[in-house]
PDB file of C-alpha atoms in Angstrom:
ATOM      1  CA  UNK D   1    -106.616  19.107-114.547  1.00 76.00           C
ATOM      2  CA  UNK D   2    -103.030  19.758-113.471  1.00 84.00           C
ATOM      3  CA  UNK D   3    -102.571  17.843-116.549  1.00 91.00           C
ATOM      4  CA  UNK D   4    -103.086  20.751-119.088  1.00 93.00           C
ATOM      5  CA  UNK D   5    -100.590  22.542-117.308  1.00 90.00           C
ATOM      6  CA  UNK D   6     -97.628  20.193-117.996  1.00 91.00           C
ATOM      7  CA  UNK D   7     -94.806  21.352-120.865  1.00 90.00           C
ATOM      8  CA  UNK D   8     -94.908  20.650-123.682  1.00 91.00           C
ATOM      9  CA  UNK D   9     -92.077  19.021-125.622  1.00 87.00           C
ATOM     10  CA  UNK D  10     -89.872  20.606-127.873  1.00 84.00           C
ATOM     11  CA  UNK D  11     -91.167  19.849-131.015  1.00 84.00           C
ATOM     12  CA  UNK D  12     -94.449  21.142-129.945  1.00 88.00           C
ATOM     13  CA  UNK D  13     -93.124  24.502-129.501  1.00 89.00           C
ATOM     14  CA  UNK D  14     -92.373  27.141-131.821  1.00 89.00           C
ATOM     15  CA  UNK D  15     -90.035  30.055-131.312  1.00 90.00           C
ATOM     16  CA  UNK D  16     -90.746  33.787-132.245  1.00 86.00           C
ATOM     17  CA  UNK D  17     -87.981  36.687-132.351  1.00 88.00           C
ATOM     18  CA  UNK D  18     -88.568  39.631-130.161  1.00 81.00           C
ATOM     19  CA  UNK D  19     -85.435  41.935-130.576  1.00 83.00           C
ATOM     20  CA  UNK D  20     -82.332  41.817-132.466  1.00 88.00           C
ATOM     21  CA  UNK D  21     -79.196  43.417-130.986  1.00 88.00           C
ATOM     22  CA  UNK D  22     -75.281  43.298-131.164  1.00 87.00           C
ATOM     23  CA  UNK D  23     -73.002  42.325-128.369  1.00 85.00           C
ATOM     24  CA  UNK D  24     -69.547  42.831-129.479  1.00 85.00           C
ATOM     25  CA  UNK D  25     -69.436  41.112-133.346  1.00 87.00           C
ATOM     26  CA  UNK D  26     -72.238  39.050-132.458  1.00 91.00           C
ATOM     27  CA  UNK D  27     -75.699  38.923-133.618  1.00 92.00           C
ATOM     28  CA  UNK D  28     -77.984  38.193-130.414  1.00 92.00           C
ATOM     29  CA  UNK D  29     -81.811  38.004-129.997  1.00 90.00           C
ATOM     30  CA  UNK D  30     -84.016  37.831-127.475  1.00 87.00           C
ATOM     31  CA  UNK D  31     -87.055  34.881-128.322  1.00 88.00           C
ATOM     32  CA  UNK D  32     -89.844  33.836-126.897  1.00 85.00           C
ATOM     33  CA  UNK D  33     -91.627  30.251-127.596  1.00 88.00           C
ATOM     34  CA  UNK D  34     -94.887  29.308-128.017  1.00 87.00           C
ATOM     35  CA  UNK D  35     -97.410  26.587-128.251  1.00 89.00           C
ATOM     36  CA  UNK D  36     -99.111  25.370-131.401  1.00 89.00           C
ATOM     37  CA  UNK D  37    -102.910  25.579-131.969  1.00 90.00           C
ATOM     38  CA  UNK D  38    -102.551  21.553-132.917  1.00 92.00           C
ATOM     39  CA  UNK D  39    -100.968  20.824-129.878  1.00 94.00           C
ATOM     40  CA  UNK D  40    -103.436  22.317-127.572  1.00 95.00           C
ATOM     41  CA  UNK D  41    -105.851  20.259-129.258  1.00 95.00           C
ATOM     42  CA  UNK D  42    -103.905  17.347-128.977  1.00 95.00           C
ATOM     43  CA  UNK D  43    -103.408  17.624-125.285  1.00 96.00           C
ATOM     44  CA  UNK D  44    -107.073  18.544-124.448  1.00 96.00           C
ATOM     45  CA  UNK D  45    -107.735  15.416-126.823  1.00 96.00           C
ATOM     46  CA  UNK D  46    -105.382  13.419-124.437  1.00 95.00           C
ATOM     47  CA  UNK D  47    -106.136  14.812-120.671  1.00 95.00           C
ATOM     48  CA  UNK D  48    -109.973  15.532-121.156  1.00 93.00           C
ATOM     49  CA  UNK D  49    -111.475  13.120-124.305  1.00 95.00           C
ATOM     50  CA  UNK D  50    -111.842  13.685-127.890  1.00 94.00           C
ATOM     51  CA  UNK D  51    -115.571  14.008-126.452  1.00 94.00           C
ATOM     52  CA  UNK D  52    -115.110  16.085-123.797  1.00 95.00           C
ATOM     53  CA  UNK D  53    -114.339  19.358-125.794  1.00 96.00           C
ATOM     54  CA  UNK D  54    -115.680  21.697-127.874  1.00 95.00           C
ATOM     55  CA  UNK D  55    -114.716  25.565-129.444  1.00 92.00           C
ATOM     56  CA  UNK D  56    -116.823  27.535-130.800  1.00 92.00           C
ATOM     57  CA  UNK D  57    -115.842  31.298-132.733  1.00 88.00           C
ATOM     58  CA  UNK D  58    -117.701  34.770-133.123  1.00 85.00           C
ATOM     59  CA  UNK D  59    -116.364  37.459-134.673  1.00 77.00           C
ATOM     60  CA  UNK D  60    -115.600  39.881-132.184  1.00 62.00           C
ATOM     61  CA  UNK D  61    -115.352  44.030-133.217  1.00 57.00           C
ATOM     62  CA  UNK D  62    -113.669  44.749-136.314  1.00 58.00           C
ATOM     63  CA  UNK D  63    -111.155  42.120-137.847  1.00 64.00           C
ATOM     64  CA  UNK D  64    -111.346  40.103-134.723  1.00 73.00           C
ATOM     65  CA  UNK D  65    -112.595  36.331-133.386  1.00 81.00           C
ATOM     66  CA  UNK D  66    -113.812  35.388-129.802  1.00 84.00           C
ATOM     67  CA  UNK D  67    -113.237  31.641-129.098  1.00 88.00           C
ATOM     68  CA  UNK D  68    -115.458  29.999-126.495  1.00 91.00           C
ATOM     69  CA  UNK D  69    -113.544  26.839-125.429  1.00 93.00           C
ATOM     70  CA  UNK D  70    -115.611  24.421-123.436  1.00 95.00           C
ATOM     71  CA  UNK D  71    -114.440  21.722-121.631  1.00 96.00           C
ATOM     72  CA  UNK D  72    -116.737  18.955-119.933  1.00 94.00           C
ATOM     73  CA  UNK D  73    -115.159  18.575-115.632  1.00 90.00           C
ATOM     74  CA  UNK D  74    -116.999  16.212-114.164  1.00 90.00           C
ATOM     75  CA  UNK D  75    -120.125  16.323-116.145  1.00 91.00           C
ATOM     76  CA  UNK D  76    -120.532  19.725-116.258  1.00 93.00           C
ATOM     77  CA  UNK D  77    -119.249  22.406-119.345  1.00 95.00           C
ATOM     78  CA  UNK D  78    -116.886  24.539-117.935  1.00 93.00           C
ATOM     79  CA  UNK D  79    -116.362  27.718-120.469  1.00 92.00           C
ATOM     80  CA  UNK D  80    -113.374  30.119-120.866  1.00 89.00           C
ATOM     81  CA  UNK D  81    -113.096  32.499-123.827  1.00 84.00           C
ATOM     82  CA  UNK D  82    -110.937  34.905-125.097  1.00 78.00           C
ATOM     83  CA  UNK D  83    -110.384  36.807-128.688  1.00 71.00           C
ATOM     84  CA  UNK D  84    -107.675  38.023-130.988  1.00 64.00           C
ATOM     85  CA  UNK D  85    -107.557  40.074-134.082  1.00 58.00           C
ATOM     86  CA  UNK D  86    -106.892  38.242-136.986  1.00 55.00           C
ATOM     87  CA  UNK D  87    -102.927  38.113-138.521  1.00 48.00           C
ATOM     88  CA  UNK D  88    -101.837  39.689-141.587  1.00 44.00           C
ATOM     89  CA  UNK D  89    -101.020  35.977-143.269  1.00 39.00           C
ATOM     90  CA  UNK D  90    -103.583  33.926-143.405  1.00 41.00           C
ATOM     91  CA  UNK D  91    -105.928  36.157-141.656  1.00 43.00           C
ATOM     92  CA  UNK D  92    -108.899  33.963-141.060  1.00 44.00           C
ATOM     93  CA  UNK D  93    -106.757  30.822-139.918  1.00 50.00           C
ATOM     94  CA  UNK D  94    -104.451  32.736-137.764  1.00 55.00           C
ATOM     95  CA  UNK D  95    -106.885  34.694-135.908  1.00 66.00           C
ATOM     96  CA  UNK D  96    -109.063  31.586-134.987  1.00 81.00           C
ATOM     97  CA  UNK D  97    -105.669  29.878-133.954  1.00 84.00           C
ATOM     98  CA  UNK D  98    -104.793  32.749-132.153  1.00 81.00           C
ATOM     99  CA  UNK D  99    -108.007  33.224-129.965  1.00 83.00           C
ATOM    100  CA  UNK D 100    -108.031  29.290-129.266  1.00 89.00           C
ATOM    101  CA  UNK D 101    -103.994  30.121-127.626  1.00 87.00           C
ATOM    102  CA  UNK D 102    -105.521  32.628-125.560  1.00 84.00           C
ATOM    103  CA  UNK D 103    -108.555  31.093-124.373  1.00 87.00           C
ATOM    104  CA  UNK D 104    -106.153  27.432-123.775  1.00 90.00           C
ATOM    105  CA  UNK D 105    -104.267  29.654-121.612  1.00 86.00           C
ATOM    106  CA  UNK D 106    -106.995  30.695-119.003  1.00 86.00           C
ATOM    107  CA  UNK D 107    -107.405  26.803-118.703  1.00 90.00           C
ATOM    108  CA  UNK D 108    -103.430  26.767-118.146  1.00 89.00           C
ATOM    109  CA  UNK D 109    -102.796  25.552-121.035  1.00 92.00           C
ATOM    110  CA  UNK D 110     -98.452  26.991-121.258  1.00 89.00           C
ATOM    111  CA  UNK D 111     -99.441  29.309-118.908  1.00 84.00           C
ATOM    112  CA  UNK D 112     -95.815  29.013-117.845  1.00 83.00           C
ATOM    113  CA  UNK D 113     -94.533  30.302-121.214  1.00 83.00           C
ATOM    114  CA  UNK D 114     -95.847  33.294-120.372  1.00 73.00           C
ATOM    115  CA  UNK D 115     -94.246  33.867-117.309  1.00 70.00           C
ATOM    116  CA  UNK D 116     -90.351  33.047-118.301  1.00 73.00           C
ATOM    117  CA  UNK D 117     -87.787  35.372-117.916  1.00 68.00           C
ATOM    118  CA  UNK D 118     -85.526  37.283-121.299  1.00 72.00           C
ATOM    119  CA  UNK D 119     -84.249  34.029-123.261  1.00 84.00           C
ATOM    120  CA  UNK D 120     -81.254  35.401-125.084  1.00 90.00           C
ATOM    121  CA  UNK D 121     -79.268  33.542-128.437  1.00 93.00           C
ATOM    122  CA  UNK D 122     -76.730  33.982-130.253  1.00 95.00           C
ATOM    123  CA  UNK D 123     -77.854  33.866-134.465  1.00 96.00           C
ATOM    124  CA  UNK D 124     -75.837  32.193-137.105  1.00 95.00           C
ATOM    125  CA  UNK D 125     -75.686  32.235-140.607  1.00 93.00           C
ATOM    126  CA  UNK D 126     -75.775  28.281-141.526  1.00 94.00           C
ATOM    127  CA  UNK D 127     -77.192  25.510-139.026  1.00 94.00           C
ATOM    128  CA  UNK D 128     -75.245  24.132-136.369  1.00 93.00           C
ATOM    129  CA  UNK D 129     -77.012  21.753-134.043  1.00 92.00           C
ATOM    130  CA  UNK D 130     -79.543  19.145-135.739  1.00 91.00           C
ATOM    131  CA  UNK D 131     -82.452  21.139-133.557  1.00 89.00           C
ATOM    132  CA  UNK D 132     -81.852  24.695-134.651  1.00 93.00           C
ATOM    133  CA  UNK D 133     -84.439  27.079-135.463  1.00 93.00           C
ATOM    134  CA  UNK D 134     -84.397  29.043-138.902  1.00 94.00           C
ATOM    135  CA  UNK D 135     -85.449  32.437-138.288  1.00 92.00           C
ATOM    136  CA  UNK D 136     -86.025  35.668-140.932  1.00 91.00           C
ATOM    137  CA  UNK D 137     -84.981  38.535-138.565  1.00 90.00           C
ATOM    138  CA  UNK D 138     -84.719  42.757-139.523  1.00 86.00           C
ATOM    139  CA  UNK D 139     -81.672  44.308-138.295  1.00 86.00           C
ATOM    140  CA  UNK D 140     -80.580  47.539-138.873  1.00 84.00           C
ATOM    141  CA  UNK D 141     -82.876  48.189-141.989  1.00 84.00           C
ATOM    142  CA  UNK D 142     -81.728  44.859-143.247  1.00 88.00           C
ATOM    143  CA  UNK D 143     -83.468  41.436-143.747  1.00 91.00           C
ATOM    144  CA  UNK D 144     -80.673  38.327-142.770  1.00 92.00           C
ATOM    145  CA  UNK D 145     -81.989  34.587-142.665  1.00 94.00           C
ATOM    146  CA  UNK D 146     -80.579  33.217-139.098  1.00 95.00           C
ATOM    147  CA  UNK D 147     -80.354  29.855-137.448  1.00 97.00           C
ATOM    148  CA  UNK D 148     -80.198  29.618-133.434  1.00 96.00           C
ATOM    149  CA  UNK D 149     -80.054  26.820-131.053  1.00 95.00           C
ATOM    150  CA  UNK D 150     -83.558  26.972-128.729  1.00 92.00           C
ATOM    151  CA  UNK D 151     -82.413  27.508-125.032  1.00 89.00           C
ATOM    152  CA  UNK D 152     -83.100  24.643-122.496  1.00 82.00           C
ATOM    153  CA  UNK D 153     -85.791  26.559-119.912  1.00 76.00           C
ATOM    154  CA  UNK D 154     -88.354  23.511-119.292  1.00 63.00           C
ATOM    155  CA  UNK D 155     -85.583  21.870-117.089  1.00 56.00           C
ATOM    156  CA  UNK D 156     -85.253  24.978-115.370  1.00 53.00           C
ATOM    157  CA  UNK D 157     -88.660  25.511-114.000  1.00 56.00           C
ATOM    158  CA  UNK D 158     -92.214  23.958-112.521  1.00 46.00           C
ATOM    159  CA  UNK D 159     -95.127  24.799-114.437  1.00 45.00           C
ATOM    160  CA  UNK D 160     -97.450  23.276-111.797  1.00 43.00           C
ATOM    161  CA  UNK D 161     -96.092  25.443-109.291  1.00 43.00           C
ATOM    162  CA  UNK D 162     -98.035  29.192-109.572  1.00 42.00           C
ATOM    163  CA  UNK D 163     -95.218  31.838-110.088  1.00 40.00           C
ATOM    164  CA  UNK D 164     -95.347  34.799-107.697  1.00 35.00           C
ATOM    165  CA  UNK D 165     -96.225  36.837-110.811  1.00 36.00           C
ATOM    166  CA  UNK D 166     -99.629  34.754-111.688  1.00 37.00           C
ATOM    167  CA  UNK D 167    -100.490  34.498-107.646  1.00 36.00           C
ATOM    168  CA  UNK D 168    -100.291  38.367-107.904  1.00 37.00           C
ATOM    169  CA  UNK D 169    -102.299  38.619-110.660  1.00 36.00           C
ATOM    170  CA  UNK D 170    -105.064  36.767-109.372  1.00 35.00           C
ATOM    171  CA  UNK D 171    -105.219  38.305-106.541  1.00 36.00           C
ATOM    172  CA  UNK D 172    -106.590  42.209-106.691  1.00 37.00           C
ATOM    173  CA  UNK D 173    -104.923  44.750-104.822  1.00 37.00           C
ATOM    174  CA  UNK D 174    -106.550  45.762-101.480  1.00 38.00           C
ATOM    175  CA  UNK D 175    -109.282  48.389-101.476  1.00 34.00           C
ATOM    176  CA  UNK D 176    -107.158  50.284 -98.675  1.00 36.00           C
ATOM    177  CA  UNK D 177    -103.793  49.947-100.676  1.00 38.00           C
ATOM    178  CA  UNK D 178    -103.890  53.710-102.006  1.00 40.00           C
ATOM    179  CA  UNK D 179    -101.027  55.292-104.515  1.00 43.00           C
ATOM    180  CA  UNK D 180    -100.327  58.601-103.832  1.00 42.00           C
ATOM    181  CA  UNK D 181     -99.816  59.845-107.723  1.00 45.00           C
ATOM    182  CA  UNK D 182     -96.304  61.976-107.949  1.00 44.00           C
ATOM    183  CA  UNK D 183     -96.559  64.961-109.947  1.00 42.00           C
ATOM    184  CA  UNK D 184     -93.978  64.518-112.690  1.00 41.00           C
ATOM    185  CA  UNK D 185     -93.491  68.219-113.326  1.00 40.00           C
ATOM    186  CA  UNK D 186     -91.803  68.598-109.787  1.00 41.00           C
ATOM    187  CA  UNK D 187     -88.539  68.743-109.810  1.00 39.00           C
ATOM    188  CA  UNK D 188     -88.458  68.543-105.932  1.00 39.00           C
ATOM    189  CA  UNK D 189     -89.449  64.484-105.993  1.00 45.00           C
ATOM    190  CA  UNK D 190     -86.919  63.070-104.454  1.00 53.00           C
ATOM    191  CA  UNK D 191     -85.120  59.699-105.470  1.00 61.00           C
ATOM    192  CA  UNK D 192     -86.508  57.822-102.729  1.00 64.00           C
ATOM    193  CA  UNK D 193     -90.087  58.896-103.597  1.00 70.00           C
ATOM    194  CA  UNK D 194     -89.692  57.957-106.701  1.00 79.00           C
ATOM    195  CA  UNK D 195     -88.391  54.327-105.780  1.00 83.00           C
ATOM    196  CA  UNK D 196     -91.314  54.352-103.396  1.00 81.00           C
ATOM    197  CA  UNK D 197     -93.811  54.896-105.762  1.00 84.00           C
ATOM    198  CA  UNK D 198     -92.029  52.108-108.035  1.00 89.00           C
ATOM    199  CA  UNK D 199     -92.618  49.930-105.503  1.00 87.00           C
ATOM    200  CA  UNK D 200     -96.080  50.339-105.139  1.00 86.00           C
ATOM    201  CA  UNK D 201     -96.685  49.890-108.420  1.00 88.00           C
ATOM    202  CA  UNK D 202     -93.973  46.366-109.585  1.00 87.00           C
ATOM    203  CA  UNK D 203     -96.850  44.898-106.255  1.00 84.00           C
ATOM    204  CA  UNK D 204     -99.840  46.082-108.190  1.00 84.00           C
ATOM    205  CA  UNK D 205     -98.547  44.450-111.251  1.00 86.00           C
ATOM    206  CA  UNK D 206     -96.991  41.499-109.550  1.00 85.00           C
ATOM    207  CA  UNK D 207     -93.362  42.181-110.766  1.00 87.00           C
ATOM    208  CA  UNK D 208     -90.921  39.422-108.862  1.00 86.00           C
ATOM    209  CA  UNK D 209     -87.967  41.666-107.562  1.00 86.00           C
ATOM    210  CA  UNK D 210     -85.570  40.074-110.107  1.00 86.00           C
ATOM    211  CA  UNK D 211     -88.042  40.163-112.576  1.00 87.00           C
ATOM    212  CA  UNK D 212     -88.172  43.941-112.268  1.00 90.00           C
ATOM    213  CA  UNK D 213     -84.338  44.906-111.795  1.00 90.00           C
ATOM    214  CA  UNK D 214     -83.800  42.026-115.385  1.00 88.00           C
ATOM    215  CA  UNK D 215     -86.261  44.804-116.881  1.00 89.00           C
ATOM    216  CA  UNK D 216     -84.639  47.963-115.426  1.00 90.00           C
ATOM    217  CA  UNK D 217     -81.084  46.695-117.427  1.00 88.00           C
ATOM    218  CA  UNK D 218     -82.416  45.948-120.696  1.00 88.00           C
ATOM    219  CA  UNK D 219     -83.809  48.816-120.896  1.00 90.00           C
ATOM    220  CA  UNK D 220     -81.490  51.090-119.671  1.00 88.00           C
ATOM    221  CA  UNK D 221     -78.538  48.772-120.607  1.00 85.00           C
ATOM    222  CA  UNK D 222     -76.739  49.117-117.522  1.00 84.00           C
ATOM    223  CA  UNK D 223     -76.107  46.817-114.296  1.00 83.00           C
ATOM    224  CA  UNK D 224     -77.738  47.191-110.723  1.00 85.00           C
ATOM    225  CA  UNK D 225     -78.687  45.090-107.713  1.00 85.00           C
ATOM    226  CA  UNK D 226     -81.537  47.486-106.469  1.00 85.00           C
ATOM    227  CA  UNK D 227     -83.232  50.173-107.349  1.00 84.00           C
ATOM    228  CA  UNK D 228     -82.322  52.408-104.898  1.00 82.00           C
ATOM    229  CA  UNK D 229     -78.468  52.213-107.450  1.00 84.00           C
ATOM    230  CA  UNK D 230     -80.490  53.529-110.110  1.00 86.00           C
ATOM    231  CA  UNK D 231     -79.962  56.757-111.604  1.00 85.00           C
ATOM    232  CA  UNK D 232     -83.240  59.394-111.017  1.00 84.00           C
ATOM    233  CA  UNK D 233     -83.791  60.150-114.863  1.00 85.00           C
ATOM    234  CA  UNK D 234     -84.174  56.596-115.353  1.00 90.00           C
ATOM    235  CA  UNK D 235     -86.555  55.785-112.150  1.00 89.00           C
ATOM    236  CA  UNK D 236     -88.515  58.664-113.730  1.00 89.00           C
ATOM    237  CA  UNK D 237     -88.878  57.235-117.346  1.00 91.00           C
ATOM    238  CA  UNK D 238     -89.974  54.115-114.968  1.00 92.00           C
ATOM    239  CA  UNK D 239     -92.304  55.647-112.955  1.00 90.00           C
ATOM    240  CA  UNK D 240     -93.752  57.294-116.350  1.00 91.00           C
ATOM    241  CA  UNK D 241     -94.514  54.177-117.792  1.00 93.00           C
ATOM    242  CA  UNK D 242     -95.669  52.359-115.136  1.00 93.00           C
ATOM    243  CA  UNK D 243     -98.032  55.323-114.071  1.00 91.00           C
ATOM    244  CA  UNK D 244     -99.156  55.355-117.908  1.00 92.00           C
ATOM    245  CA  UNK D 245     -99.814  51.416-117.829  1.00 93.00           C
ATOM    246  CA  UNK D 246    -101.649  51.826-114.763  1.00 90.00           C
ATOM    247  CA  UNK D 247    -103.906  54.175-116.308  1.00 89.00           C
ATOM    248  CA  UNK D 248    -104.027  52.048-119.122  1.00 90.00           C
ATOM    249  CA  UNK D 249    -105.376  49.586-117.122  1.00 86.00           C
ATOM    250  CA  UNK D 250    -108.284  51.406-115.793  1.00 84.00           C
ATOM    251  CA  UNK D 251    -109.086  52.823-119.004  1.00 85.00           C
ATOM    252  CA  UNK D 252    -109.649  49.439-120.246  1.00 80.00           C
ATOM    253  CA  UNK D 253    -113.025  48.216-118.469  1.00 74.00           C
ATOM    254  CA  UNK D 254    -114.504  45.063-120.154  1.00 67.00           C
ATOM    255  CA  UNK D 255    -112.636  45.428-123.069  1.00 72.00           C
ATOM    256  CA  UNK D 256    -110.675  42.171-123.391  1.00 73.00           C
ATOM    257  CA  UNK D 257    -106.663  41.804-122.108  1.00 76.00           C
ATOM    258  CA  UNK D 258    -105.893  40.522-126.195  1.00 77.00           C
ATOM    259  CA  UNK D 259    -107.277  43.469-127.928  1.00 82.00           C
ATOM    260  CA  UNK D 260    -105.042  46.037-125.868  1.00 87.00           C
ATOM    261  CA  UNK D 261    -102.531  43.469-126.389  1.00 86.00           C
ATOM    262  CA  UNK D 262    -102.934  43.440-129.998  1.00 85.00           C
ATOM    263  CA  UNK D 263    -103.188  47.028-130.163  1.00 89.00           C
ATOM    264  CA  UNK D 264     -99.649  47.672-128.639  1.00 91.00           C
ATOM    265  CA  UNK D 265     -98.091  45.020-130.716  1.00 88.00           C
ATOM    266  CA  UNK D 266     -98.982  46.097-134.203  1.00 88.00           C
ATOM    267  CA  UNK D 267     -97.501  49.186-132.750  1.00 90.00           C
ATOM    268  CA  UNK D 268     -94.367  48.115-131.577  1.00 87.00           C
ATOM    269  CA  UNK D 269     -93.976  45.368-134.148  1.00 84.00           C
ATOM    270  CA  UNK D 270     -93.218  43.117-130.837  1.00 86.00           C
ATOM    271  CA  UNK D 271     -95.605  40.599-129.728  1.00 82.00           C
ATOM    272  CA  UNK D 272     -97.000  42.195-126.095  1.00 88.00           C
ATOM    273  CA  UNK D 273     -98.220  39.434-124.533  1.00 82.00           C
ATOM    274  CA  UNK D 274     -97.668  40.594-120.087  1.00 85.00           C
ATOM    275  CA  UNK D 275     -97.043  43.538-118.635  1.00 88.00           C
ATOM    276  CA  UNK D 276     -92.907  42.615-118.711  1.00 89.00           C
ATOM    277  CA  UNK D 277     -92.866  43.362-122.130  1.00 90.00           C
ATOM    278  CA  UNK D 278     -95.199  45.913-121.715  1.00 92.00           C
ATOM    279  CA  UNK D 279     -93.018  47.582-119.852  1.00 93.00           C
ATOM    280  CA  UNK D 280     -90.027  46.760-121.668  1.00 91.00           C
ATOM    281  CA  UNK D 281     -91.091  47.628-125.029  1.00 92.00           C
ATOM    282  CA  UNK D 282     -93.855  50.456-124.824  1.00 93.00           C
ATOM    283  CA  UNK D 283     -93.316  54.214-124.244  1.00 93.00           C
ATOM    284  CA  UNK D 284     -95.330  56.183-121.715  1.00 92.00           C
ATOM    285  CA  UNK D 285     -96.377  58.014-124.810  1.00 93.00           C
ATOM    286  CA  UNK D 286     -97.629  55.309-126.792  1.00 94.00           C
ATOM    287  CA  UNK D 287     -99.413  53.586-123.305  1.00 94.00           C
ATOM    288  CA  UNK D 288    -101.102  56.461-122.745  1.00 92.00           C
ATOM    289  CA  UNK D 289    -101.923  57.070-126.981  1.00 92.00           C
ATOM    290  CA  UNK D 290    -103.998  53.571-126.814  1.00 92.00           C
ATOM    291  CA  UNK D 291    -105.219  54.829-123.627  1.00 90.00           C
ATOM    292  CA  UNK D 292    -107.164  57.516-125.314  1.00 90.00           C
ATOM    293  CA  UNK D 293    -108.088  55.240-128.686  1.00 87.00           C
ATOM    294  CA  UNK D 294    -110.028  53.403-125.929  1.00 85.00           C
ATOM    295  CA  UNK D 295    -111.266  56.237-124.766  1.00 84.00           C
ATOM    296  CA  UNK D 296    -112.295  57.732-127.676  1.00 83.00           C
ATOM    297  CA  UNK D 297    -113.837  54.511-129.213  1.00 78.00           C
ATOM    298  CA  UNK D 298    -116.352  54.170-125.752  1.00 74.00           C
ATOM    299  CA  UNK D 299    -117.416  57.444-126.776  1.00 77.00           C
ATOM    300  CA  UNK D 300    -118.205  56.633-130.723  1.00 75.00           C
ATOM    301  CA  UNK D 301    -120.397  53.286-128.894  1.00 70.00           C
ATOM    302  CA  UNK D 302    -121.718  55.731-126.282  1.00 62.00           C
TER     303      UNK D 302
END
């Protein structure tokens, strides 16, 4: 099964703009890639058998699809699902293809694309390089169509090696591992509280240490080592958001990883897909705003 895990080439990926920012004259943007739904099935069709797999969809809530993929390990059907709400083009098609992503993913199926670090690029106006990527992007209130050259990241990493991030997530935190909740209206919490609490909370979301710090400067646009360099306001808008994800988490019960995920994407207009971006890209207001949608949507089922 290691197999499914393996990159995938690059013509099998796709590329999606995040963010779109200036660094001197330059146009920049962050990107993320991503698989295709016809590539998943061609590598299940190659590593397990044209025979040996099977999806099935349901709709799932309101404007959403569940997709039960089913794969057939050593004579037995082994079943992962997972659901997304379906896209504003093509809304049918690009839900199901959606929900099939996420559901290929619990199978580790590019897992690892989920756990790279920032992948910046530098846009152009015409095509460069014979590989480069056309791209539509908003800027300043303004539509420009872009070119970039895909950065080189399979090289750079192991897919078939767990990051600390995914170890941490599949392991739950310890049932004596207690956070002591600061109160944010006290002025008297000291910076070193503060960074304690941090702390507590980058292990309960299985932050890697440079990870976390990469975070802390795009966000705050400014350069540290540690977080015990970082200024108090901005450990506090930290600590605000991480306390609000936290709760965020606990809020969410059964319901599904995607739809939260969803949620806080159509909001942002950025695709949410881990807590980094989560973090990155999300308020403390607008955590804790889905917070209570869930909320208030267990009570209307209630």
């Amino acid at each position: 099964m290691e197999k499914l895990r393996e990159p995938f080439s690059e013509r099998e990926l796709e590329w999606r703009v995040l963010n779109v920012y200036t660094s001197g004259n330059t146009k920049k943007a962050i990107v993320c890639p991503y698989v295709t739904a016809r590539a998943i099935q061609n590598r299940l069709d190659d590593v397990v058998g044209i025979c040996s797999w099977k999806v099935s969809y349901d709709e799932w809530a309101s404007n959403s699809v569940k997709c039960t993929l089913s794969l057939r390990i050593n004579g037995e059907w082994i079943s992962k699902e997972d659901g997304s709400d379906n896209t504003d083009i093509e809304s049918t098609k690009g839900g199901f293809s959606s929900a099939l992503k996420r559901a290929a993913v619990l199978f580790g199926i590019g897992r690892y694309l989920y756990y790279i670090e920032n992948l910046h690029v530098t846009l152009s106006d015409r095509k460069i390089n014979p590989n480069d990527v056309y791209a539509r992007v908003k800027f300043d209130g303004k539509h420009y169509n872009t070119f970039f050259t895909p950065p080189d990241f399979v090289s750079k990493m192991d897919p078939l090696q767990p990051t600390v991030t995914e170890k941490n997530t599949e392991k739950p935190v310890e049932q004596n591992q207690t956070m002591h909740l600061l109160d944010p209206t006290d002025s008297s919490i000291s910076a070193s509280g503060l960074v304690q609490s941090i702390e507590w909370f980058k292990e309960y979301f299985g932050f890697k240490d440079k990870e976390f710090i990469n975070v802390y400067r795009f966000i705050f646009k400014t350069n540290i080592k540690a977080l015990n360099e970082a200024d108090n306001d901005h450990l506090q808008v930290l600590y605000d958001r991480l306390n609000a994800m936290k709760n965020l988490e606990d809020s969410r019960g059964t319901m599904p990883h995607a739809m939260v995920q969803e949620w806080l994407s159509k909001s942002t207009k950025i695709e949410i897909r881990e807590h980094r971006e989560m973090l990155m890209y999300c308020s403390d207001e607008l955590l804790n705003e889905c917070t209570n949608a869930i909320k208030n949507n267990r009570k209307k089922q209630a």
